[in-house]
mmCIF file of C-alpha atoms in Angstrom:
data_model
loop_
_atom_site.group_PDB
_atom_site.id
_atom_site.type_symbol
_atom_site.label_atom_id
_atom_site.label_comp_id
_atom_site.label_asym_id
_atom_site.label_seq_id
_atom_site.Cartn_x
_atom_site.Cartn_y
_atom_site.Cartn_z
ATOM 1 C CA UNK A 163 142.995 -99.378 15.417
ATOM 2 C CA UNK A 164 144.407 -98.340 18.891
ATOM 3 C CA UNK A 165 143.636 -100.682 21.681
ATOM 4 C CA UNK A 166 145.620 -98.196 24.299
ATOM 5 C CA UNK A 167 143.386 -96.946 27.274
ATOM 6 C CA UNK A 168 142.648 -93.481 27.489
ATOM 7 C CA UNK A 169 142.454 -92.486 31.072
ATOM 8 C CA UNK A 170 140.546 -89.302 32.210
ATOM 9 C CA UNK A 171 141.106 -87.937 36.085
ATOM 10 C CA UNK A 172 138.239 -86.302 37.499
ATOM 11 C CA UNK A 173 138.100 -83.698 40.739
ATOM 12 C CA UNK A 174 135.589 -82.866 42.656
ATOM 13 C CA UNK A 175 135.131 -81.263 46.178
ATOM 14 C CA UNK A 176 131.896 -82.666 48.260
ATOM 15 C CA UNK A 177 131.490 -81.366 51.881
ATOM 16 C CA UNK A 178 135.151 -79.987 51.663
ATOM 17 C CA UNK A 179 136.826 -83.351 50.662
ATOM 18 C CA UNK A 180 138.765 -83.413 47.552
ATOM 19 C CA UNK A 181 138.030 -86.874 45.632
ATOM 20 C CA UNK A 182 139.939 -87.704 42.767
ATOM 21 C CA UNK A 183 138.371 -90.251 40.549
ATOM 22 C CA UNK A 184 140.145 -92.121 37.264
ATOM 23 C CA UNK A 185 137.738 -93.744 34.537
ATOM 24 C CA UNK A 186 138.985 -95.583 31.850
ATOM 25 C CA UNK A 187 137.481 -96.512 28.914
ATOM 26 C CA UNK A 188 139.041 -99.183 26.639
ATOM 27 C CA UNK A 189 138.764 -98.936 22.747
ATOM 28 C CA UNK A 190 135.441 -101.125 21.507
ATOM 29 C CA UNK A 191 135.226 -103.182 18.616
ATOM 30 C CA UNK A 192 132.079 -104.055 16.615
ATOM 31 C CA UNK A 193 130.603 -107.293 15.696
ATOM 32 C CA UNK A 194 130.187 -108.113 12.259
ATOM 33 C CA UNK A 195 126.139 -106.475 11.471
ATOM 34 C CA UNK A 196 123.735 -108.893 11.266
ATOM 35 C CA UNK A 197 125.509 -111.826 13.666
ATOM 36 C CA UNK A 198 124.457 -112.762 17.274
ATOM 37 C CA UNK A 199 127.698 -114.106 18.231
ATOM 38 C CA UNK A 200 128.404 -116.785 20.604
ATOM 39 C CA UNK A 201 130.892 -116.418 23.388
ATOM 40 C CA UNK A 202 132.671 -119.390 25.089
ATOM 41 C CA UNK A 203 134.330 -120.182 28.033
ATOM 42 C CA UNK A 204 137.620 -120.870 26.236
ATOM 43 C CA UNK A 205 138.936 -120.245 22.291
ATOM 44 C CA UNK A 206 137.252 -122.820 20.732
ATOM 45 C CA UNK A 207 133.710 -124.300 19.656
ATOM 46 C CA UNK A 208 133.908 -127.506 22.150
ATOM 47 C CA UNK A 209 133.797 -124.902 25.449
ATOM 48 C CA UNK A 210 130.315 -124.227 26.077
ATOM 49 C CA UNK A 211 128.545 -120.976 25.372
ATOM 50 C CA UNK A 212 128.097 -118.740 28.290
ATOM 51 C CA UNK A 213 125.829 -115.908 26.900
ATOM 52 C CA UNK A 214 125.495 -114.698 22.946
ATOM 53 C CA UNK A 215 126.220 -111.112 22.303
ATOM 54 C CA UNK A 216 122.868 -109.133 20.758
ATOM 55 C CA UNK A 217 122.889 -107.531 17.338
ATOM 56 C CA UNK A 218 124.654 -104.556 16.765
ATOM 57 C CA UNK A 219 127.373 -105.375 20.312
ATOM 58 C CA UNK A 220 130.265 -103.924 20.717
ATOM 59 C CA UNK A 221 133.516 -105.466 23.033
ATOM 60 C CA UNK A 222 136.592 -104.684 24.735
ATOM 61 C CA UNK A 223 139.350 -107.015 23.737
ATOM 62 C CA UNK A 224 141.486 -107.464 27.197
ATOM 63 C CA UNK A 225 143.578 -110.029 25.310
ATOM 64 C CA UNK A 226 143.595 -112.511 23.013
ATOM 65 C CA UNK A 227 144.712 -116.073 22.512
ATOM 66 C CA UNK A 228 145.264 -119.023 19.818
ATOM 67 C CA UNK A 229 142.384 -121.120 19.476
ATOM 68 C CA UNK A 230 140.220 -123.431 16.983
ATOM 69 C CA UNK A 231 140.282 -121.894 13.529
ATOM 70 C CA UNK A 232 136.884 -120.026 12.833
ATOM 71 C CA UNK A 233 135.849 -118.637 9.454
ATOM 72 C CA UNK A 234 133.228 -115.369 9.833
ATOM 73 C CA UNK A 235 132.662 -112.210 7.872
ATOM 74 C CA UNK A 236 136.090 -110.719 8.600
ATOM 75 C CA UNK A 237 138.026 -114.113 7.259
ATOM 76 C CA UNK A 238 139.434 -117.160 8.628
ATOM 77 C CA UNK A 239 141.459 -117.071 11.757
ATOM 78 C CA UNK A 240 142.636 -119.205 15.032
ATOM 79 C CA UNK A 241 142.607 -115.709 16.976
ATOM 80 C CA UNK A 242 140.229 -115.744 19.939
ATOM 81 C CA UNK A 243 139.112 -112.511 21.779
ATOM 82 C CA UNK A 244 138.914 -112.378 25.571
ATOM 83 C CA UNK A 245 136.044 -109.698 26.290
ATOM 84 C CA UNK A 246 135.565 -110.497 30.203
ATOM 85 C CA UNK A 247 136.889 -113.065 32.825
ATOM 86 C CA UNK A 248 136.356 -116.884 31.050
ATOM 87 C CA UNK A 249 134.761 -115.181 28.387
ATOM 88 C CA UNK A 250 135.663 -115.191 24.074
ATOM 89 C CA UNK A 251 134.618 -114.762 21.146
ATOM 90 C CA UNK A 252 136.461 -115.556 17.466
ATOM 91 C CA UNK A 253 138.086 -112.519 16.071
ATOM 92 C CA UNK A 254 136.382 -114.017 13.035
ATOM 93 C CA UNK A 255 133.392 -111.968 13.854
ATOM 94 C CA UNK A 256 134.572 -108.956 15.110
ATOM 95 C CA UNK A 257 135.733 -105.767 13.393
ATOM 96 C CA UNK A 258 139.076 -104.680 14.628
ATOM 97 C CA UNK A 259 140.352 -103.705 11.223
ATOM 98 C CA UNK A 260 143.878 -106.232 11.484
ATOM 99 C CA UNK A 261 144.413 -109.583 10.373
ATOM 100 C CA UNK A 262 146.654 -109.870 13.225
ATOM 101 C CA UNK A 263 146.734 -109.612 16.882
ATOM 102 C CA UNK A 264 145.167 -105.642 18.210
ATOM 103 C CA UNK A 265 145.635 -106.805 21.822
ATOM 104 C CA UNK A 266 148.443 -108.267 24.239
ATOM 105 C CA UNK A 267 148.547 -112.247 24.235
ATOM 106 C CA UNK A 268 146.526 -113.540 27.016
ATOM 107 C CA UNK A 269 148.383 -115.720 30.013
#
């Protein structure tokens, strides 16, 4: 799977002003059916739990990072997903289709 950004430019004229507006939208990966996932403040179980993802979720890896070694329905792995500011989740649980790193290291 791709985790480039697509970038679309939209145009639009309001009151004769010409605003050009970029959206991006970042390739989503699902979590594994059936598993409200936890996500942490940091790649392992001993940082607390800051929210839990609901059924069904989908996430935007930003980057990921080495971490505690998690087994979930997608195998065992130390790779830890960064979906938001202080927020991850083990790539254990989600579905990016590689056993390996989809996403640029994080700092």
């Amino acid at each position: 799977m791709s985790t480039d950004e697509n970038t679309t430019t939209a145009t639009a004229t309001t009151a004769g002003e010409t605003v050009t507006a970029m959206a991006s939208t970042a390739t989503r990966y699902a979590i594994a059916p059936g598993y409200q996932v936890n996500v942490r403040s940091g790649p392992s179980t001993q940082y607390p739990v800051v929210r839990s993802l609901p059924l069904g979720a989908t996430v935007a890896i930003s980057c990921q990072k080495y971490g505690e070694w998690i087994s979930g329905p997608y195998g065992t792995t130390k790779i830890w997903d960064n979906i938001a500011p202080g927020e991850y989740v083990s790539d254990a649980y989600v579905r990016t289709g590689s056993d390996g790193l989809v996403a640029p290291r994080c700092a």
